[in-house]
CSV table of C-alpha atoms in Angstrom, one decimal:
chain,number,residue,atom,x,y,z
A,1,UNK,CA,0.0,0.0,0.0
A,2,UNK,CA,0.9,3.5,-0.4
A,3,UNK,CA,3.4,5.0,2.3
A,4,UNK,CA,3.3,8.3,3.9
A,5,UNK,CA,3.8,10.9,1.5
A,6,UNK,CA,5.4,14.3,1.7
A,7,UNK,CA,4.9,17.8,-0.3
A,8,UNK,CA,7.4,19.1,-1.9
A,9,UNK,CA,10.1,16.7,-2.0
A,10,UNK,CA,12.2,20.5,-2.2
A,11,UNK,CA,11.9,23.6,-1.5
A,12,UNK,CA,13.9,26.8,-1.8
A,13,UNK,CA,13.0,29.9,-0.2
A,14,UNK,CA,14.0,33.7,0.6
A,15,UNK,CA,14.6,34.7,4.2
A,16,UNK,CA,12.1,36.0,5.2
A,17,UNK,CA,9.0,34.1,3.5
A,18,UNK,CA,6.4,31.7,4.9
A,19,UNK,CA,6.5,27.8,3.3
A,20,UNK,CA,4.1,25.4,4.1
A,21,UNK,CA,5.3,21.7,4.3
A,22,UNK,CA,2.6,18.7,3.5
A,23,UNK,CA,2.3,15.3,4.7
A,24,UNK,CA,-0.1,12.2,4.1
A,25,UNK,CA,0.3,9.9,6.5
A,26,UNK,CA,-0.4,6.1,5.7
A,27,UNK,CA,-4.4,5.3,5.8
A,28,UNK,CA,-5.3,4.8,9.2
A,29,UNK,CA,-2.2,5.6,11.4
A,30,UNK,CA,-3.5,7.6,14.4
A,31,UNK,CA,-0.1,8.6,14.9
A,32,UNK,CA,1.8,11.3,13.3
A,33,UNK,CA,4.9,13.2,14.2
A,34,UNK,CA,7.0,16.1,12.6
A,35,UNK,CA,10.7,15.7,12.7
A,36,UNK,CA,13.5,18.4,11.6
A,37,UNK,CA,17.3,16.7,10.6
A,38,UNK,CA,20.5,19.2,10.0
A,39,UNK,CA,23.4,18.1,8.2
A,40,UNK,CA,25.1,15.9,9.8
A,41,UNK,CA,22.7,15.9,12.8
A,42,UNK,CA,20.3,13.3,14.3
A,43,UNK,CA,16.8,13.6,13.8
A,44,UNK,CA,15.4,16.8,16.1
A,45,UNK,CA,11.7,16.5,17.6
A,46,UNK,CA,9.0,19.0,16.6
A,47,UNK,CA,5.5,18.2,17.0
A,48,UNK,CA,3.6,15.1,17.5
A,49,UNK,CA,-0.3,14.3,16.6
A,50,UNK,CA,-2.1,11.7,18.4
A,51,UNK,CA,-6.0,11.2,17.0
A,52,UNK,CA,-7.9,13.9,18.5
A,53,UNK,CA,-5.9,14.3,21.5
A,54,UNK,CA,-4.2,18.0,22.1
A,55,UNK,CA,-0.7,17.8,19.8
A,56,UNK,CA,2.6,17.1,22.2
A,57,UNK,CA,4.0,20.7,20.5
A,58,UNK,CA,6.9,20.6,23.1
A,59,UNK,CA,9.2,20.8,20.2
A,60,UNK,CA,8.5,23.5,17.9
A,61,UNK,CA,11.7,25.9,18.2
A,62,UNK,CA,9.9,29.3,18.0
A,63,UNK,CA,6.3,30.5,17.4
A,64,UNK,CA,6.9,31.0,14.0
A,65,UNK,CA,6.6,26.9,13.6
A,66,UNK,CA,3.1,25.7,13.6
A,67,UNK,CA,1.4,22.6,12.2
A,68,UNK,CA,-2.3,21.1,12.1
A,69,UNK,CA,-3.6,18.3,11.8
A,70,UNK,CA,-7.4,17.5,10.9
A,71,UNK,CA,-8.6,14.2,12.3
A,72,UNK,CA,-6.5,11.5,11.0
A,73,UNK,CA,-5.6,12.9,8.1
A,74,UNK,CA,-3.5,15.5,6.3
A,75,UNK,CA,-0.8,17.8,8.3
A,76,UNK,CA,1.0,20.3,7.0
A,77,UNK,CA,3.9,22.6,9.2
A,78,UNK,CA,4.3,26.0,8.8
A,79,UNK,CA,7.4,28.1,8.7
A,80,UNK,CA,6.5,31.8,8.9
A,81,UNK,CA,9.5,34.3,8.2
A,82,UNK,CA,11.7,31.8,7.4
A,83,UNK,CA,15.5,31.9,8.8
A,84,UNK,CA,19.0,30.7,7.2
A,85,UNK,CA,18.7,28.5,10.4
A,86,UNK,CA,15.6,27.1,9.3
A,87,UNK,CA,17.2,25.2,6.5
A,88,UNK,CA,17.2,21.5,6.7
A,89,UNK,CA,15.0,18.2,6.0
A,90,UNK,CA,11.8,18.2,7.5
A,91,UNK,CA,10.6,14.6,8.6
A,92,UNK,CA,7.0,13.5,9.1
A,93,UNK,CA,6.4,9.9,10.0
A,94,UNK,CA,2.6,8.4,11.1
A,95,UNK,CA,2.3,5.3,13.1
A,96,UNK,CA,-0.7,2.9,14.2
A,97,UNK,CA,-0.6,3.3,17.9
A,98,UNK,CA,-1.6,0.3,19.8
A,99,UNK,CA,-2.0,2.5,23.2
A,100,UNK,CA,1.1,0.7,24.2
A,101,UNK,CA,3.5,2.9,22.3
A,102,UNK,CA,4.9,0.0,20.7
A,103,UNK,CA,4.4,0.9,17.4
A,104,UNK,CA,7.1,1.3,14.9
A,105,UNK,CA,7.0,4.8,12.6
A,106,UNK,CA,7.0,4.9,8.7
A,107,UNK,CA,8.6,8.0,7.6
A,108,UNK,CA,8.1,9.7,4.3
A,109,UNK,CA,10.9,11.0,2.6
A,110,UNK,CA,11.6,14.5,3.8
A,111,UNK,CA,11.1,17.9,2.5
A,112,UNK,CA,14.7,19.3,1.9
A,113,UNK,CA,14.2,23.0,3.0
A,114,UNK,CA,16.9,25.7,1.5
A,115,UNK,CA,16.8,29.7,2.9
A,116,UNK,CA,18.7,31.5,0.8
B,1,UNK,CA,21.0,16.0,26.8
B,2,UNK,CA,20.8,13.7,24.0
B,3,UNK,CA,18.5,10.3,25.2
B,4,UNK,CA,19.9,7.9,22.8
B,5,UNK,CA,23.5,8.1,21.8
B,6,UNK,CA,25.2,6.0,18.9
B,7,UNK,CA,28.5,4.9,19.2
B,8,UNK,CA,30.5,4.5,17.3
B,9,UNK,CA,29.8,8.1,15.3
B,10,UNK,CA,31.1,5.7,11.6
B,11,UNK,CA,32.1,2.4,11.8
B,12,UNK,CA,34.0,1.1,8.3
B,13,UNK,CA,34.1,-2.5,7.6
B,14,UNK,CA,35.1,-5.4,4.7
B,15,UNK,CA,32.1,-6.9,3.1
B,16,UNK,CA,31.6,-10.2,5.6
B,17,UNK,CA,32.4,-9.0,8.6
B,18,UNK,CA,30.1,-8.4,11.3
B,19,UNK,CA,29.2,-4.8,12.3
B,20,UNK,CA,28.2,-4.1,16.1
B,21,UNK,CA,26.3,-0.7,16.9
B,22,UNK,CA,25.8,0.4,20.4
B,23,UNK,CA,23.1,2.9,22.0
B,24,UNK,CA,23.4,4.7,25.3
B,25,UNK,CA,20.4,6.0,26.7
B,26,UNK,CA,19.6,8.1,29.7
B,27,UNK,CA,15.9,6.9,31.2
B,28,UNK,CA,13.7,4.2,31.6
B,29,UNK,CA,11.9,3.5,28.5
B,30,UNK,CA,8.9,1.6,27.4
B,31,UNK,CA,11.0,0.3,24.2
B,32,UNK,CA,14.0,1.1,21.9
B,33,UNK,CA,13.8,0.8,18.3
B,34,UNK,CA,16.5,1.0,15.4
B,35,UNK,CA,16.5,2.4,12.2
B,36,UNK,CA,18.1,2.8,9.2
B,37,UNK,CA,18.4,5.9,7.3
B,38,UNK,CA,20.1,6.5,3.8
B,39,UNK,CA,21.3,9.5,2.2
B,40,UNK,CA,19.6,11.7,4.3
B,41,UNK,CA,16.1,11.1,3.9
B,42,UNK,CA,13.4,8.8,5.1
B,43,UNK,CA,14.1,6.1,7.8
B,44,UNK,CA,13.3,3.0,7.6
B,45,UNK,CA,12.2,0.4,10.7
B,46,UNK,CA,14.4,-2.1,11.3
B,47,UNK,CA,13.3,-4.3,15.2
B,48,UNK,CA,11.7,-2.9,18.0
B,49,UNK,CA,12.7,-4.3,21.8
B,50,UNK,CA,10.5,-4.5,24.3
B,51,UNK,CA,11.9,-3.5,27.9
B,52,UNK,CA,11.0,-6.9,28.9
B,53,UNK,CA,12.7,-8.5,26.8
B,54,UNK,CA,16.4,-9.1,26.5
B,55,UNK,CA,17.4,-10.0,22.6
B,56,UNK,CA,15.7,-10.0,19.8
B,57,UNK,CA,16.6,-11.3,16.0
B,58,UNK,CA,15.6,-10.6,12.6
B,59,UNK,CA,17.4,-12.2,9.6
B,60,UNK,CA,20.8,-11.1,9.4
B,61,UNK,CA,20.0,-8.3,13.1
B,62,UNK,CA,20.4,-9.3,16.6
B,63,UNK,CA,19.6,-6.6,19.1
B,64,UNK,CA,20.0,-6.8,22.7
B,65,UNK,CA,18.8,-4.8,25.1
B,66,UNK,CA,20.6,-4.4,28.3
B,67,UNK,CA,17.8,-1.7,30.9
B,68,UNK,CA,20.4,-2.3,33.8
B,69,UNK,CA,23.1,-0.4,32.0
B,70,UNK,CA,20.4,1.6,29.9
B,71,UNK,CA,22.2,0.1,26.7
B,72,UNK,CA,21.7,-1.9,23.2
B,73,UNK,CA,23.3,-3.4,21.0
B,74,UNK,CA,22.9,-3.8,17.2
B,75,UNK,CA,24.8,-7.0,15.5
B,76,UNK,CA,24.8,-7.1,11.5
B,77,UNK,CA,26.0,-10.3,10.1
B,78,UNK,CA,27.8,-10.8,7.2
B,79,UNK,CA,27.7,-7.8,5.8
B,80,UNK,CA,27.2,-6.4,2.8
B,81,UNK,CA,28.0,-3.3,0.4
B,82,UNK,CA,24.1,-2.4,0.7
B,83,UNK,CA,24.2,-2.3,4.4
B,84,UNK,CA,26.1,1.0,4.2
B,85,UNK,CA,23.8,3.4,6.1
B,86,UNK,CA,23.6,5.4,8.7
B,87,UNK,CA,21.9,3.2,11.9
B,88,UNK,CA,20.4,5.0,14.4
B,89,UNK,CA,18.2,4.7,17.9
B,90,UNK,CA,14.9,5.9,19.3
B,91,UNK,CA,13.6,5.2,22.4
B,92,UNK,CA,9.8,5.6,24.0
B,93,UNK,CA,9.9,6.7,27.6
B,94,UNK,CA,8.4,5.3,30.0
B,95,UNK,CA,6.6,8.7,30.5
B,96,UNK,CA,5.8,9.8,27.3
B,97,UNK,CA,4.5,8.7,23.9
B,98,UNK,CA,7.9,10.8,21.9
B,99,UNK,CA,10.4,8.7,20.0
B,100,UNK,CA,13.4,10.5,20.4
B,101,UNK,CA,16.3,9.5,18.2
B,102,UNK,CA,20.0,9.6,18.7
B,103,UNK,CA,22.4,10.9,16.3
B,104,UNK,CA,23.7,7.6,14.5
B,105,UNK,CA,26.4,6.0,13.1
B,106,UNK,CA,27.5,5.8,10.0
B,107,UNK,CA,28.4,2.5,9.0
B,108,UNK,CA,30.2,1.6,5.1
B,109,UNK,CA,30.7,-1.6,3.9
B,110,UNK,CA,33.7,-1.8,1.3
B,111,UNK,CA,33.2,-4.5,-1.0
């Protein structure tokens, strides 16, 4: 079956402008979570979405991150005035939570952010 | 501080040989996971172990999980040029539902 999917695969922007980020998370996964990777770097928490639950946002770096999620669906994270800083690849994964947390996560691809 | 940490950082390697992996973590957890991640992109699941449970195998992977010294292991037999990857961690605490990951290692596999 179809994985999760992410929107755009790149995306270069000017400091300073908003980009939007999409993910499609695998048909029925309850779970889905936002990660952010550097170069070089490990993969750095940013927001986590758990069926209608309030989102774990614990690890958005400023307010100009945001992200939504309706129902089980669709998310897409939000970069407003985007920073050199803010370049990087921009993970989501979903996963079909069992209420155990013993779920494994299937990641999509990335977004590969550039600020110029 | 960092609740997962690889080590080595890169690990290189002869087609054949075995490759060991270790994680260091800092809290109890509900389980660990590895991973496998290429060219900077998506990750791919590789075993999950339980806290309860000590090793765990799956084809050419062995993990083992050790909660007294808050450590696993990650054995890849006979390796090959395709296993070149970076390998990393996550752990589920106890207290939480967040998979946090640690920073890998980068493993090559000359042929």
């Amino acid at each position: 079956g179809a994985g999760v999917s992410q929107s755009p695969s790149n995306k270069v922007t000017e400091k300073g402008k908003d980009v939007e980020l999409r993910c499609d998370p695998i048909s029925g996964h309850t779970a889905l979570y936002w990660y952010r990777q550097r170069l070089g770097q490990g993969l750095e928490f940013l927001i986590y979405f758990q069926g209608n639950s309030a989102p774990d946002k614990s690890g958005l770096p400023s307010d100009r991150f945001s992200a939504e999620r309706t129902g089980e669906s669709v998310s897409t994270l939000t970069i407003q005035r985007t920073q050199q800083e803010d370049s990087a690849v921009y993970l989501c994964a979903s996963s079909l939570l069992t209420g155990s947390y013993n779920s494994p996560l299937h990641f999509g691809n990335g977004t590969r952010l550039t600020v110029t | 501080s960092q609740q997962g940490e690889e080590d080595p950082q890169a690990l290189s390697i002869q087609e054949g040989e075995n490759a060991t992996m270790n994680c260091s973590y800092k809290t109890s957890i509900n389980n660990l996971q590895w991973y496998r991640q290429n060219s900077g992109r998506g990750l791919v699941h590789l075993i999950l172990i339980r806290s309860n449970e000590r090793e765990k195998h799956s084809g050419r992977l062995r993990v083992t999980l050790d909660t007294s010294k808050k450590s696993s292991s990650l054995l890849i037999t006979a390796s090959r040029a395709a296993d070149t990857a970076s390998y990393c961690c996550a752990t589920v605490k106890t207290s939480g539902s967040r998979l946090t990951f640690g920073e890998g290692t980068q493993l090559t596999v000359n042929p």
